Amino acid sequence: MAKGFAVSLLIFACAALALMPAVAENKMKYNGYSGGMMLHTGYVFGGVSTPQHAGTVVATEKMQGLPMGIGGAIRLNFGKYLRVGTEGYSTTLYYGQKGSYATIGWGGLLADCAFTKDRHAFFVGATVGGGAFRNLTLTEPMHHDWEVENNVSYRKYAFMAVTPFVGYEWAMTQKIHLALKLDYLLNVSNPQPDFITGPRLYIGFMFCRGQQNS
């Protein structure tokens, strides 16, 4: 996933260039914080689940569709542009016709650069951290009885996550912002055939303290 590292490095490099004047003028003082919850959906793809029994593939399920999830973030503001903090999310995709699903939980440290004008703010950044992927593949319909299901596959593994993102915030009031964000979750350490990725769109509210519009 060298591409993921390259994208993240480019984002941080752009942010660093934008912040250089502020650093030179010693304007990187603490300037408030923001935090809140966000819901998301999007379109993920790329995964293929192939449950096996005694070395023989018993089913092949293509994993793609609209995930649903929730999570949150908190940021500390420094100077006019820089924001650093942490975020974490969980997302679930249901796929196939038998009730199979995959869940990803991830989070980490974030840094972004926010450009504010009046009540509008545009930001770009990335999150670096880790996550866990869980995939349950059912090859037969569940009957909600007490019988053990046949040919069920369950996989779980960890990975290092890099997540570039861009977003927009609108200041509804001085303390409450409506936030939109688009990101792309990358598994950079443990590629697997059933890992799913794609653009996710977030919407939520950020509760702010000490931020200044310019």
Short mmCIF file of C-alpha atoms in Angstrom, two decimals:
data_model
loop_
_atom_site.label_atom_id
_atom_site.label_comp_id
_atom_site.label_asym_id
_atom_site.label_seq_id
_atom_site.Cartn_x
_atom_site.Cartn_y
_atom_site.Cartn_z
CA MET A 1 0.00 0.00 0.00
CA ALA A 2 2.77 2.40 -0.94
CA LYS A 3 0.10 4.57 -2.59
CA GLY A 4 -1.58 5.12 0.79
CA PHE A 5 1.68 6.25 2.40
CA ALA A 6 2.36 8.58 -0.55
CA VAL A 7 -1.08 10.21 -0.31
CA SER A 8 -0.72 10.70 3.45
CA LEU A 9 2.77 12.14 3.14
CA LEU A 10 1.56 14.55 0.47
CA ILE A 11 -1.28 15.74 2.70
CA PHE A 12 1.01 16.30 5.68
CA ALA A 13 3.56 18.05 3.45
CA CYS A 14 0.91 20.46 2.15
CA ALA A 15 -0.25 21.15 5.69
CA ALA A 16 3.32 21.76 6.83
CA LEU A 17 3.93 24.25 4.01
CA ALA A 18 0.74 26.11 4.90
CA LEU A 19 1.77 26.30 8.54
CA MET A 20 5.35 27.48 8.02
CA PRO A 21 4.54 31.22 8.17
CA ALA A 22 2.66 30.77 11.44
CA VAL A 23 5.49 28.75 12.94
CA ALA A 24 8.02 31.40 11.92
CA GLU A 25 5.95 34.12 13.61
CA ASN A 26 5.36 32.06 16.77
CA LYS A 27 1.58 32.00 16.27
CA MET A 28 1.02 28.33 17.12
CA LYS A 29 -0.59 28.91 20.49
CA TYR A 30 -3.53 26.83 21.74
CA ASN A 31 -6.79 28.17 20.31
CA GLY A 32 -9.66 26.02 21.62
CA TYR A 33 -11.05 22.62 20.77
CA SER A 34 -13.92 20.85 19.03
CA GLY A 35 -15.47 17.41 19.24
CA GLY A 36 -18.57 15.46 18.33
CA MET A 37 -20.18 12.42 16.75
CA MET A 38 -20.72 11.58 13.10
CA LEU A 39 -22.73 9.05 11.10
CA HIS A 40 -21.44 7.74 7.81
CA THR A 41 -22.20 5.72 4.72
CA GLY A 42 -20.56 5.49 1.30
CA TYR A 43 -19.57 2.75 -1.10
CA VAL A 44 -17.01 0.05 -0.33
CA PHE A 45 -15.70 -2.65 -2.63
CA GLY A 46 -12.75 -4.88 -3.41
CA GLY A 47 -13.31 -7.74 -0.98
CA VAL A 48 -13.95 -11.36 -1.92
CA SER A 49 -14.88 -13.92 0.75
CA THR A 50 -14.18 -17.60 -0.08
CA PRO A 51 -15.16 -19.98 2.77
CA GLN A 52 -13.43 -23.35 2.48
CA HIS A 53 -14.02 -26.82 3.86
CA ALA A 54 -11.16 -29.32 3.84
CA GLY A 55 -9.31 -27.13 1.35
CA THR A 56 -12.25 -26.86 -1.04
CA VAL A 57 -13.97 -23.53 -1.70
CA VAL A 58 -17.66 -23.92 -0.84
CA ALA A 59 -18.78 -20.40 -1.76
CA THR A 60 -17.53 -17.16 -3.25
CA GLU A 61 -19.11 -13.91 -2.10
CA LYS A 62 -18.24 -10.56 -3.64
CA MET A 63 -18.18 -7.90 -0.93
CA GLN A 64 -19.44 -4.48 -2.01
CA GLY A 65 -22.21 -2.07 -1.18
CA LEU A 66 -23.29 0.67 1.22
CA PRO A 67 -21.83 0.47 4.72
CA MET A 68 -23.30 2.15 7.78
CA GLY A 69 -21.41 3.33 10.82
CA ILE A 70 -20.85 5.79 13.63
CA GLY A 71 -17.97 7.32 15.52
CA GLY A 72 -16.49 10.56 16.69
CA ALA A 73 -13.50 12.87 16.84
CA ILE A 74 -11.94 15.48 19.08
CA ARG A 75 -9.45 18.14 17.96
CA LEU A 76 -7.26 20.72 19.66
CA ASN A 77 -6.66 23.91 17.70
CA PHE A 78 -3.23 25.50 17.47
CA GLY A 79 -2.71 28.81 15.79
CA LYS A 80 -4.85 29.77 12.82
CA TYR A 81 -4.79 26.50 10.83
CA LEU A 82 -3.47 23.44 12.66
CA ARG A 83 -5.76 20.96 14.44
CA VAL A 84 -4.57 17.74 16.05
CA GLY A 85 -6.51 15.12 17.95
CA THR A 86 -7.93 11.64 17.73
CA GLU A 87 -10.88 9.88 16.12
CA GLY A 88 -12.42 6.43 15.99
CA TYR A 89 -15.21 4.77 14.01
CA SER A 90 -17.01 1.50 13.41
CA THR A 91 -18.57 0.55 10.08
CA THR A 92 -20.56 -2.51 8.96
CA LEU A 93 -21.33 -3.84 5.50
CA TYR A 94 -24.01 -6.50 4.90
CA TYR A 95 -23.41 -8.43 1.70
CA GLY A 96 -24.66 -11.47 -0.18
CA GLN A 97 -28.09 -13.10 0.16
CA LYS A 98 -27.54 -15.12 3.35
CA GLY A 99 -26.96 -12.38 5.93
CA SER A 100 -23.16 -12.20 5.77
CA TYR A 101 -21.49 -9.08 7.14
CA ALA A 102 -18.11 -7.44 7.66
CA THR A 103 -17.28 -4.95 10.41
CA ILE A 104 -14.29 -2.63 10.66
CA GLY A 105 -13.34 -0.69 13.76
CA TRP A 106 -10.46 1.75 13.50
CA GLY A 107 -9.03 4.90 15.00
CA GLY A 108 -5.86 6.85 15.62
CA LEU A 109 -4.20 10.23 15.78
CA LEU A 110 -5.29 12.88 13.31
CA ALA A 111 -3.88 16.12 12.01
CA ASP A 112 -5.55 18.50 9.64
CA CYS A 113 -5.27 21.99 8.29
CA ALA A 114 -8.47 24.09 8.43
CA PHE A 115 -8.99 27.22 6.34
CA THR A 116 -11.75 29.40 7.77
CA LYS A 117 -13.68 32.27 6.24
CA ASP A 118 -16.65 33.80 8.04
CA ARG A 119 -18.90 30.84 8.99
CA HIS A 120 -17.29 28.38 6.57
CA ALA A 121 -14.26 26.12 7.06
CA PHE A 122 -12.60 23.68 4.68
CA PHE A 123 -10.11 21.16 6.00
CA VAL A 124 -7.74 18.46 4.73
CA GLY A 125 -5.73 15.96 6.71
CA ALA A 126 -5.16 12.34 7.60
CA THR A 127 -5.48 9.88 10.47
CA VAL A 128 -2.81 7.29 11.28
CA GLY A 129 -3.60 4.44 13.65
CA GLY A 130 -4.88 0.90 13.67
CA GLY A 131 -7.98 -1.17 13.23
CA ALA A 132 -9.59 -4.59 13.44
CA PHE A 133 -11.50 -6.33 10.66
CA ARG A 134 -14.17 -9.00 11.30
CA ASN A 135 -15.88 -10.96 8.55
CA LEU A 136 -18.70 -13.49 9.00
CA THR A 137 -19.66 -15.33 5.81
CA LEU A 138 -22.78 -17.51 5.77
CA THR A 139 -23.25 -19.95 2.91
CA GLU A 140 -26.78 -21.00 3.92
CA PRO A 141 -29.76 -18.96 5.18
CA MET A 142 -30.10 -18.66 8.96
CA HIS A 143 -33.29 -20.19 10.37
CA HIS A 144 -32.99 -18.71 13.89
CA ASP A 145 -33.13 -22.15 15.45
CA TRP A 146 -30.71 -23.94 17.77
CA GLU A 147 -29.01 -25.88 14.98
CA VAL A 148 -25.36 -25.29 14.13
CA GLU A 149 -25.00 -23.63 10.73
CA ASN A 150 -23.07 -25.43 8.00
CA ASN A 151 -20.00 -24.00 6.25
CA VAL A 152 -19.73 -20.75 8.19
CA SER A 153 -16.52 -18.72 7.94
CA TYR A 154 -15.34 -16.22 10.56
CA ARG A 155 -12.19 -14.18 10.07
CA LYS A 156 -10.58 -11.55 12.29
CA TYR A 157 -7.33 -9.65 11.87
CA ALA A 158 -5.66 -6.37 12.79
CA PHE A 159 -4.08 -3.82 10.49
CA MET A 160 -2.39 -0.44 10.43
CA ALA A 161 -4.75 2.23 9.12
CA VAL A 162 -4.00 5.40 7.17
CA THR A 163 -7.05 7.51 6.33
CA PRO A 164 -6.76 10.66 4.20
CA PHE A 165 -9.77 12.97 4.40
CA VAL A 166 -11.23 16.29 3.30
CA GLY A 167 -14.18 18.09 4.81
CA TYR A 168 -16.32 21.16 5.38
CA GLU A 169 -17.79 22.77 8.50
CA TRP A 170 -20.53 25.35 8.70
CA ALA A 171 -20.86 27.36 11.91
CA MET A 172 -24.55 27.17 12.79
CA THR A 173 -23.65 29.04 15.97
CA GLN A 174 -20.33 29.94 17.56
CA LYS A 175 -20.35 26.66 19.51
CA ILE A 176 -22.16 24.24 17.17
CA HIS A 177 -20.87 23.37 13.70
CA LEU A 178 -22.44 21.13 11.07
CA ALA A 179 -19.65 18.93 9.68
CA LEU A 180 -19.28 16.97 6.45
CA LYS A 181 -16.29 14.75 5.72
CA LEU A 182 -15.13 12.40 2.98
CA ASP A 183 -12.40 9.84 3.71
CA TYR A 184 -10.79 6.68 2.31
CA LEU A 185 -9.64 3.99 4.73
CA LEU A 186 -6.40 2.21 3.73
CA ASN A 187 -5.02 -1.04 5.13
CA VAL A 188 -1.29 -0.43 4.80
CA SER A 189 0.16 -3.33 6.80
CA ASN A 190 -1.93 -6.47 6.37
CA PRO A 191 -3.61 -6.76 2.96
CA GLN A 192 -6.19 -9.54 2.81
CA PRO A 193 -8.51 -10.71 0.00
CA ASP A 194 -11.66 -9.92 2.00
CA PHE A 195 -10.69 -6.40 3.08
CA ILE A 196 -13.11 -3.75 1.83
CA THR A 197 -12.34 -0.12 1.22
CA GLY A 198 -13.81 2.86 -0.53
CA PRO A 199 -15.01 6.44 0.00
CA ARG A 200 -17.13 7.14 3.06
CA LEU A 201 -19.24 10.26 3.58
CA TYR A 202 -19.77 11.54 7.15
CA ILE A 203 -22.25 13.98 8.61
CA GLY A 204 -22.55 15.16 12.18
CA PHE A 205 -22.19 18.01 14.64
CA MET A 206 -19.06 19.43 16.24
CA PHE A 207 -19.27 21.23 19.57
CA CYS A 208 -16.63 23.95 19.70
CA ARG A 209 -14.93 26.07 22.31
CA GLY A 210 -12.57 28.95 21.67
CA GLN A 211 -12.53 28.72 17.87
CA GLN A 212 -12.33 32.02 16.03
CA ASN A 213 -13.68 32.72 12.60
CA SER A 214 -11.64 34.86 10.25
#
